[in-house]
Coordinates of C-alpha atoms and ligand atoms in Angstrom, one line a residue:
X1 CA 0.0 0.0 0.0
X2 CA 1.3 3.2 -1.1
X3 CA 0.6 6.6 0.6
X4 CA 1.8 9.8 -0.5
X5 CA 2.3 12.6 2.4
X6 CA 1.9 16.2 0.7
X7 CA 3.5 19.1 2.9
X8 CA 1.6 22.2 1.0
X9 CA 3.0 25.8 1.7
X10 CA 1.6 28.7 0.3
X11 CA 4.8 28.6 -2.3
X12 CA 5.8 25.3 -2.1
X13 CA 5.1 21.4 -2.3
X14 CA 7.1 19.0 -0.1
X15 CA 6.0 15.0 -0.4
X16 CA 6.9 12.0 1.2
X17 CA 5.8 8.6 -0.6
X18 CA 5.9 5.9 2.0
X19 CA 5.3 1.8 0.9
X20 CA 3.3 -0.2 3.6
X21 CA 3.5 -3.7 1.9
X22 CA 4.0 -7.1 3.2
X23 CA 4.4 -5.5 6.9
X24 CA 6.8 -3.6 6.5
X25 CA 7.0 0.3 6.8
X26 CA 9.5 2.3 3.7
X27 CA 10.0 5.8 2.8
X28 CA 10.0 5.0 -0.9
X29 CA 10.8 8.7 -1.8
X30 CA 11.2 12.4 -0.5
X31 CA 11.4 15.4 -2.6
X32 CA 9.5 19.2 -2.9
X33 CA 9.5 21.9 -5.1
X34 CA 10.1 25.3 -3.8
X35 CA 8.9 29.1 -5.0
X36 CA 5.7 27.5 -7.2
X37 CA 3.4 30.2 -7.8
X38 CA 0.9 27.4 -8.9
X39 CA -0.1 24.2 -7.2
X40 CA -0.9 22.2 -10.6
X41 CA 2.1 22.2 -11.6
X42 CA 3.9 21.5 -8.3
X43 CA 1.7 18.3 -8.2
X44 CA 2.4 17.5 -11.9
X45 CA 6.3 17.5 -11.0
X46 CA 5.9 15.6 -7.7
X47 CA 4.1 12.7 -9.6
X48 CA 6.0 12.3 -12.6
X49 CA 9.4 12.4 -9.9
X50 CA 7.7 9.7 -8.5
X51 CA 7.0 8.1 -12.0
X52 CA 10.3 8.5 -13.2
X53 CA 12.2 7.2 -9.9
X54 CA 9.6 4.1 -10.8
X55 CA 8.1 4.2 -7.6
X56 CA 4.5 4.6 -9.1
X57 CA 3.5 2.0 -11.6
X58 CA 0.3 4.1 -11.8
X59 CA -0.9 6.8 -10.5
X60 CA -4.0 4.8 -9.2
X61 CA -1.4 2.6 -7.0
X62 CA -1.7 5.4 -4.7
X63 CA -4.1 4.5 -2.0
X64 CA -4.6 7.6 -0.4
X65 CA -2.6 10.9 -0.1
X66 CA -2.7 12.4 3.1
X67 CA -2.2 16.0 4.5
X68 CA -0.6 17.4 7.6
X69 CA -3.8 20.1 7.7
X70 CA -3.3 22.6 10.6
X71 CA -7.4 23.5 12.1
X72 CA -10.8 23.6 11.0
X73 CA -14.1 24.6 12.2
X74 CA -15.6 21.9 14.8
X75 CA -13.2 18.9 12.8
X76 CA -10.4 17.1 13.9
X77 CA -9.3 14.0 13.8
X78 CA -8.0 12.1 11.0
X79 CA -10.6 12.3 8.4
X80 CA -11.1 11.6 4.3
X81 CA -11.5 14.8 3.3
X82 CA -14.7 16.3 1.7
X83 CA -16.5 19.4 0.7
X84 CA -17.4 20.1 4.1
X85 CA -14.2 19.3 5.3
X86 CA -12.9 22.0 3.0
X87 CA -15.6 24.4 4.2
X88 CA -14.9 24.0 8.2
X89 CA -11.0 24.8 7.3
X90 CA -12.0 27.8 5.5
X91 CA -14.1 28.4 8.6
X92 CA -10.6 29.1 10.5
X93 CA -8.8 30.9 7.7
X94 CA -8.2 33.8 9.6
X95 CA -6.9 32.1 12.4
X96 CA -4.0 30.1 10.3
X97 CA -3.6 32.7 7.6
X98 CA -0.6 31.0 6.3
X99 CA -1.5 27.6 6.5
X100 CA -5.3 26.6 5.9
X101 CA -5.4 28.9 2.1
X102 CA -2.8 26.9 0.5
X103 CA -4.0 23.4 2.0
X104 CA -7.6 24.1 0.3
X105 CA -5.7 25.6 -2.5
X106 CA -3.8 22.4 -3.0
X107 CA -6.1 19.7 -2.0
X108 CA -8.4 21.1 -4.7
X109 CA -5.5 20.2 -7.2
X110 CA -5.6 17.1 -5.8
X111 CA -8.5 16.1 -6.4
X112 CA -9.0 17.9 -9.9
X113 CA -5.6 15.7 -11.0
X114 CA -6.3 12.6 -9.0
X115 CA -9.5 11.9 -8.6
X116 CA -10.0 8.4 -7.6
X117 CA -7.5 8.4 -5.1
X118 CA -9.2 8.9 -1.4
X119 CA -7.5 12.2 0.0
X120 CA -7.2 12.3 3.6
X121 CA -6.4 15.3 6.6
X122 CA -5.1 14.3 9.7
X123 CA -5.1 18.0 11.6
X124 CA -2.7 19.2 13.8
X125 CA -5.2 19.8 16.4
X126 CA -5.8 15.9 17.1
X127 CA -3.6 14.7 19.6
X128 CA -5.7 17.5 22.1
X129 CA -8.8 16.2 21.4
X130 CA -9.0 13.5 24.8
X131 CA -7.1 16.6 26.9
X132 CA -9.1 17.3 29.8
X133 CA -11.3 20.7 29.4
X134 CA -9.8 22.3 32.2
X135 CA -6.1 22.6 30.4
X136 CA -8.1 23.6 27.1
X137 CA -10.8 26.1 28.0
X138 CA -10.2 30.1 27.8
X139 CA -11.3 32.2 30.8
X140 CA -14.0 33.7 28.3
X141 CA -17.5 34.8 28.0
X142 CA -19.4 31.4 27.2
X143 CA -20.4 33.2 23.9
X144 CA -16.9 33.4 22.6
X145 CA -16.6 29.9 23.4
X146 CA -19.3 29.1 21.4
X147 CA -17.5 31.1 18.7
X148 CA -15.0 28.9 19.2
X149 CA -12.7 30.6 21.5
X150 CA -10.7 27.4 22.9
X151 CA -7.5 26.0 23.0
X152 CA -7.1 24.1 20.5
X153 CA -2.9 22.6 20.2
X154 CA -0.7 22.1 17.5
X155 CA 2.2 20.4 15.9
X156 CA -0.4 16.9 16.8
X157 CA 1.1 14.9 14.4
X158 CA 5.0 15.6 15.9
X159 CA 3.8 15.3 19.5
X160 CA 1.6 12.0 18.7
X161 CA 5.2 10.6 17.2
X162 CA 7.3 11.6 20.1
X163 CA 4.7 9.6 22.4
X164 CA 4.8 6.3 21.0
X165 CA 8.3 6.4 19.9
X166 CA 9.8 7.9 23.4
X167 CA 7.5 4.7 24.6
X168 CA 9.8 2.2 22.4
X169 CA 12.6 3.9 23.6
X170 CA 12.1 3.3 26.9
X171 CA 10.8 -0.2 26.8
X172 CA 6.9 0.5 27.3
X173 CA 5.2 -1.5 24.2
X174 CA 1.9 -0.8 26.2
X175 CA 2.2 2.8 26.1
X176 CA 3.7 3.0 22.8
X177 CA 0.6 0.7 21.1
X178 CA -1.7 3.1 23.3
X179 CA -0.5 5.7 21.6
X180 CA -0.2 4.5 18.2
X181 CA -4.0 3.7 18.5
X182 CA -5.4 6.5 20.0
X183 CA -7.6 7.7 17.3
X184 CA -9.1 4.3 16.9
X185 CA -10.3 4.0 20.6
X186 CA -9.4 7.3 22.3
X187 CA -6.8 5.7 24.6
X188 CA -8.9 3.2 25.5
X189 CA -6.0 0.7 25.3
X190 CA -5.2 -0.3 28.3
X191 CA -1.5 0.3 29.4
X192 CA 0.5 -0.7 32.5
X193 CA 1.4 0.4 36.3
X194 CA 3.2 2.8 36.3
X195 CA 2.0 5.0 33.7
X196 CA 4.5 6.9 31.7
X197 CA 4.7 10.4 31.7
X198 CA 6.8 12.0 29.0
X199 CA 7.0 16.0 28.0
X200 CA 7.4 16.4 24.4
X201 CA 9.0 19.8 23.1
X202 CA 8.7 20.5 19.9
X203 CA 11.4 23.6 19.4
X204 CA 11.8 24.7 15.8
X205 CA 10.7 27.4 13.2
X206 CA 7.6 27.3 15.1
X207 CA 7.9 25.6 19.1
X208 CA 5.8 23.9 21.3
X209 CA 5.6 22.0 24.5
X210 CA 2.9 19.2 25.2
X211 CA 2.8 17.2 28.4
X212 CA 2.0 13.1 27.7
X213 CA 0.3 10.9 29.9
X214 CA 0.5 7.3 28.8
X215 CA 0.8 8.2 25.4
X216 CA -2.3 10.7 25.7
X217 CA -2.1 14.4 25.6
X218 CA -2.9 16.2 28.8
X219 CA -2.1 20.0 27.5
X220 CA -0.1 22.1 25.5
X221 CA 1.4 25.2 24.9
X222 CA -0.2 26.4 21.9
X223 CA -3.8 27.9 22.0
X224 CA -6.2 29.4 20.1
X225 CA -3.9 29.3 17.0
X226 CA -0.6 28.7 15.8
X227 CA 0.6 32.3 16.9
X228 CA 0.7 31.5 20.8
X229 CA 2.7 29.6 23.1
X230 CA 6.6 29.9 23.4
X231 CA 8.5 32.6 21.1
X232 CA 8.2 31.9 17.5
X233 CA 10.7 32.4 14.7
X234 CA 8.7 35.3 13.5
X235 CA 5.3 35.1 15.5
X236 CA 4.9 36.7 19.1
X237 CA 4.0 33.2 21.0
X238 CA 1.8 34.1 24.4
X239 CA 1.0 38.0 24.9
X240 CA -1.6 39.7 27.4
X241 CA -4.5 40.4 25.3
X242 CA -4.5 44.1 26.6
X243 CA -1.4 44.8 24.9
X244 CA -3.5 45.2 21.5
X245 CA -5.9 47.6 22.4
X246 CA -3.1 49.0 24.2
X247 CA -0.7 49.8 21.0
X248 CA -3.9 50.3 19.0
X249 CA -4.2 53.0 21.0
X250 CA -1.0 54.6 21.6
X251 CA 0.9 53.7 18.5
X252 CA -1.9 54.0 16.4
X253 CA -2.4 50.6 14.8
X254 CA -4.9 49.4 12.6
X255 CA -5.9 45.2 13.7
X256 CA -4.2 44.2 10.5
X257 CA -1.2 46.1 11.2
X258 CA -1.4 44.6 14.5
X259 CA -1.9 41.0 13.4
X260 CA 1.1 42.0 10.6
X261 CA 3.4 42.8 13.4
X262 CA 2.6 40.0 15.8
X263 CA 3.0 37.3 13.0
X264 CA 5.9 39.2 10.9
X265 CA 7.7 41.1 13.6
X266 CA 7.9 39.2 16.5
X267 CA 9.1 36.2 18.0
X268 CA 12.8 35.5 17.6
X269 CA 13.1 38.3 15.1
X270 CA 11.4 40.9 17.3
X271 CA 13.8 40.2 20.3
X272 CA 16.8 39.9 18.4
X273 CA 16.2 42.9 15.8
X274 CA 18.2 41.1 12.8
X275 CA 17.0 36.8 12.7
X276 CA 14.7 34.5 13.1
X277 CA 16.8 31.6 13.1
X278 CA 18.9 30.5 16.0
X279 CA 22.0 29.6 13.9
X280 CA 22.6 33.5 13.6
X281 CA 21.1 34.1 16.8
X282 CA 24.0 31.6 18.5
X283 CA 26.9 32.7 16.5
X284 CA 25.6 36.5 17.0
X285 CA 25.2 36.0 20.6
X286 CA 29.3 34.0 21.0
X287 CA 30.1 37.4 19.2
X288 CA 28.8 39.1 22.1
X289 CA 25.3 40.9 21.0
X290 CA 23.1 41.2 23.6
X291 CA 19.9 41.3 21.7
X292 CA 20.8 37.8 20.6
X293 CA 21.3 36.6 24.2
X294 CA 18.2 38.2 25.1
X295 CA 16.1 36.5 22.4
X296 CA 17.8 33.0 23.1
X297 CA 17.0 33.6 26.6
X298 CA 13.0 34.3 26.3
X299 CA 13.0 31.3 24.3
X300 CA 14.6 29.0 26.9
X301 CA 12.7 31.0 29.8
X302 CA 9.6 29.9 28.1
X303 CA 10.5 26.5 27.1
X304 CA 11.2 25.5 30.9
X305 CA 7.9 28.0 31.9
X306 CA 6.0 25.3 30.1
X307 CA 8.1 22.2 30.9
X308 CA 7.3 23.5 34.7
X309 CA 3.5 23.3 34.3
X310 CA 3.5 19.9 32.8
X311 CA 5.8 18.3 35.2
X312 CA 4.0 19.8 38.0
X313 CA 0.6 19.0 36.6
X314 CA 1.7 15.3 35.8
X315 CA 3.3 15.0 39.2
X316 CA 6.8 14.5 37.9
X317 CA 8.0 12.6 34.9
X318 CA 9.9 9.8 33.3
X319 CA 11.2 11.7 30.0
X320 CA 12.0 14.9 28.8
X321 CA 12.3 15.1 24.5
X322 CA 13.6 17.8 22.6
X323 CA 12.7 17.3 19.1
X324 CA 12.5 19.6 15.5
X325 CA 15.1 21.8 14.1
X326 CA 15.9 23.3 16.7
X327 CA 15.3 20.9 19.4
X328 CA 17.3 18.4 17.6
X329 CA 20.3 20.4 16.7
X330 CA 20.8 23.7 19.3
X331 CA 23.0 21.9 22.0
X332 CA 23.4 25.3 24.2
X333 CA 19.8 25.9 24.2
X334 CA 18.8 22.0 25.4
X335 CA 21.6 22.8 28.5
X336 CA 20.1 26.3 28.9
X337 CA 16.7 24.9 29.2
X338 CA 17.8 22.0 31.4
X339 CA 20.2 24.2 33.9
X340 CA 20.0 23.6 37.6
X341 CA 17.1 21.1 38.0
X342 CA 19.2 18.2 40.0
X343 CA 16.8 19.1 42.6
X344 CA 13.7 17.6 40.2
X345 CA 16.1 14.7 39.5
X346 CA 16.9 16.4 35.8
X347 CA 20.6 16.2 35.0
X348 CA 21.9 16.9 31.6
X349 CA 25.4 15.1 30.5
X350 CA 27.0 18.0 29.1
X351 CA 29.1 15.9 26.5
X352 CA 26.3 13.4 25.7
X353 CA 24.4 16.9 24.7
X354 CA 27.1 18.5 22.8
X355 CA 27.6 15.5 20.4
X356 CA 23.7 15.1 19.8
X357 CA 22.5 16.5 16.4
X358 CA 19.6 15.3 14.9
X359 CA 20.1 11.7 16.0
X360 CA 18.1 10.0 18.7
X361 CA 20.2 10.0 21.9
X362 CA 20.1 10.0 25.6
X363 CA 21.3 12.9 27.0
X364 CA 20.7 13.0 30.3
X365 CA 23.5 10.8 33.3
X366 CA 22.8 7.8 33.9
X367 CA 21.8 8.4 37.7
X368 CA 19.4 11.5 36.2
X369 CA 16.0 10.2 37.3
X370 CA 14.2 12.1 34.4
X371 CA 15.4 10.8 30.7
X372 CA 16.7 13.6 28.5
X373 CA 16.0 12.8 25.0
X374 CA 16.7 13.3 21.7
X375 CA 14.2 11.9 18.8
X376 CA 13.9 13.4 15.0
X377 CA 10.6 14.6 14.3
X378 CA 8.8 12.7 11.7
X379 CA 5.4 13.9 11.0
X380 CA 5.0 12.8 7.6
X381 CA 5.4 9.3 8.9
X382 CA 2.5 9.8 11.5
X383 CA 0.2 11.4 8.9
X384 CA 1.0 7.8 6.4
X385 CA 0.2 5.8 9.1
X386 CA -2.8 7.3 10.4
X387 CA -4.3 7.3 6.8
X388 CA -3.0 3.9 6.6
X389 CA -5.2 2.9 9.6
X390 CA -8.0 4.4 8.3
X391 CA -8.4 3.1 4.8
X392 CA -7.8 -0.6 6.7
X393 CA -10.1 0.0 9.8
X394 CA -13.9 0.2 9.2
X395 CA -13.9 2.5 12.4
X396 CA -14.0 5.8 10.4
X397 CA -13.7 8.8 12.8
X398 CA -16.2 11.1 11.6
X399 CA -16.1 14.7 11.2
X400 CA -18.2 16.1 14.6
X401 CA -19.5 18.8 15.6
X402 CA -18.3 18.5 19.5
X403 CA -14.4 18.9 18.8
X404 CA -13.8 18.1 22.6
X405 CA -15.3 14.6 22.7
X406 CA -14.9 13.8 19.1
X407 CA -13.9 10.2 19.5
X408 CA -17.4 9.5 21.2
X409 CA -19.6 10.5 18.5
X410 CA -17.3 8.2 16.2
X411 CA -19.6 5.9 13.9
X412 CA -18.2 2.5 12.5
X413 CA -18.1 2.5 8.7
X414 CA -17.2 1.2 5.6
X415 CA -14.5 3.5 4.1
X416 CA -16.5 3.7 1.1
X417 CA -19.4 5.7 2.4
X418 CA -17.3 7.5 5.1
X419 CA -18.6 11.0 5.0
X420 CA -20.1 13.7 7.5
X421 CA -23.1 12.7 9.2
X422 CA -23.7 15.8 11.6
Ligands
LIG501 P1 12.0 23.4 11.9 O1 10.9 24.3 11.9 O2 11.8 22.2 12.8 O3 12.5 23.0 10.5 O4 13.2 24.2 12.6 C1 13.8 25.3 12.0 C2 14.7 26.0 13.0 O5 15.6 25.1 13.6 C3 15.6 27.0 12.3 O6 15.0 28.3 12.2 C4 16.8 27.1 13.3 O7 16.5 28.0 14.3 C5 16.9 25.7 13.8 N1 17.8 24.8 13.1 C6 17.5 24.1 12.0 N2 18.6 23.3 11.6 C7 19.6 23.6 12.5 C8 20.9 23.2 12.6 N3 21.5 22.3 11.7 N4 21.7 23.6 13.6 C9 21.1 24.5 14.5 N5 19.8 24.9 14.4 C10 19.1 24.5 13.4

């Protein structure tokens, strides 16, 4: 069984064709296309790469394609996508401006070019849907609620993927199958004494932290939308609400100028004045500018502000994983973020650490109590399986209309005449 994984940007087309024959579990073939100013095309060159590298016989071996969609209007999950699929992420357009336009843009291609082939979303918001209500609800008027003012969580599919393979990792098959078939039962599988509690952070272009409970999402550090949280590269992360009306008010702003700022202007790039990368921000910062220290800083204050809530809320834990580009690679920042917590049984090796890029590695002493890890993110390989899982399993999670208790209003199904019911 072949399954395609399409990463669509607003100017680009990344894919990912993964083979799931015989048992076994292959990237066949990566590639992407960058600076397209049309999504045809981009599609065209992806499939005849894949044609050409004879991966494809035909284009109808392809049993699905799936997409790594961001949020959509009262739909998670991971779900064949229809019309009103499309429709509920154009619901949230304005709140992931640079991610849900090109997705519909794209998927439309899609399924202009191949139309036989089932296309399926799993969105970024899933792995929050079975968090308790308490770590998910704003402190809003129950109208805006309604409006759908909520946290909803992102980076899902690199969080779910850190959960069940931290679980390999350290030896709990129960906790890893748990998690690995959490949108077929909602965590239903039952795992072992003690349970394993594991704090996945997510630190790249765009960060987050999620705290793991048995393979199950208990919070997270993004909100409403992609644009809260820690620091971003470019994007302000969390910010007192009054600070808009604020600099409406007293710099004279217009909302979109606002919005322009906070998505453009801030973050990394805000702090430091000149990047939004931490390569320039370390070598800037060893060359002794302080706007670079200072921007490193907010970032690592924020990353162990959020670490702090979910090790306090999960009453310690067994693992800490960095992950993404900059988890994965930014040595200094992993010891910055793990400095002085001996006391909470968190001790960094400070030469494991320095010789860990982008490799999975322990990092931590051997007598730390709490695991310091390093895993590669691999979304693309979470969004193939989960599309895998459901073009095989006749449990279809269907599109609801009660995004926190999704998995409940779940109806079995043929694949065939999986489509919204609400
Ligand atoms: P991601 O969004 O996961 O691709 O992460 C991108 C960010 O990770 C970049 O903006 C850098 O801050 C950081 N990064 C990526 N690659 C490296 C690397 N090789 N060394 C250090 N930092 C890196």
């Amino acid at each position: 069984m072949k399954i395609l994984v399409a990463n669509i940007g607003s100017t680009s087309l990344k894919w990912r064709l993964f083979d799931f024959s015989n048992g076994t579990e292959r990237l066949l073939h990566k590639g992407g296309v960058e600076r397209v100013d049309n999504h045809a095309r981009a599609i065209e060159e992806c499939l005849a790469a894949l044609n050409s590298g004879g991966h494809l016989g035909r284009e109808t071996d392809l049993a699905a394609v799936g997409f790594k969609t961001v949020m959509a209007r009262d739909v998670s999950g991971c779900v064949r996508i229809t019309d009103r699929v499309l429709a509920a992420m154009e619901a949230f357009n304005s709140l992931a401006p640079a991610h849900n336009p090109p997705y519909i843009a794209g998927i439309r291609q899609f399924q202009q070019r191949l139309p036989g082939v089932p296309l399926i979303a799993l969105f970024e918001t899933a792995f929050y849907q079975f968090a308790p209500e308490a770590m998910m609800r704003y402190a809003v008027p129950e109208a805006w609620h309604r409006a759908g003012v909520r946290r909803y969580g992102f980076h899902g599919a690199s969080h779910k993927f850190i959960a069940e393979r931290s679980a390999e990792l350290l030896g709990r098959e129960d906790v890893a199958e748990r998690a690995r078939r959490l949108y077929v039962d909602g965590g239903r599988t039952p795992a072992r004494e003690p349970s394993l509690r594991v704090i996945s952070c997510h630190l790249g272009g765009s960060s987050s932290v999620t705290g793991i409970n048995n393979g199950v999402a208990i919070g997270t550090s993004m909100g409403l939308s992609p644009q809260s949280g820690l620091p971003q590269n470019n994007r302000v992360g969390d910010l007192d609400s009054e600070a808009i009306p604020y600099v409406m008010k007293t710099l004279g702003l217009s909302v979109a100028e606002v919005q322009r700022q906070l998505t453009r202007e801030s973050g990394l790039l805000g702090l430091s004045g000149f990047s939004n990368d931490t390569r320039d921000l370390a070598e800037a910062a060893e060359a002794g500018s302080e706007s670079a220290k200072l921007a490193l800083a907010v970032l690592a204050a924020s990353a162990r502000h959020w670490i702090g809530s979910f090790f306090f809320e999960l009453n310690g834990v067994e693992a800490i994983v960095f992950t993404a580009g900059i988890g994965e690679n930014q040595s200094q920042l992993r010891e910055d973020i793990c400095r002085n917590l001996d006391e909470l049984g968190i001790e960094l090796d400070p030469a494991l650490n320095q010789a860990t890029r982008a490799t999975e590695a322990v990092i931590s002493t051997t007598g730390s109590r709490v695991k310091v890890l390093v895993i590669p993110a691999n979304e693309e390989l979470v969004v193939a399986r989960e599309a895998r899982r459901l073009l095989e399993s006749n449990h279809i999670p269907l599109p609801t209309n009660d995004f926190t208790h999704a998995f409940t209003h779940n109806k079995e199904q043929t694949y065939a005449s999986s489509h919204w019911t609400h």
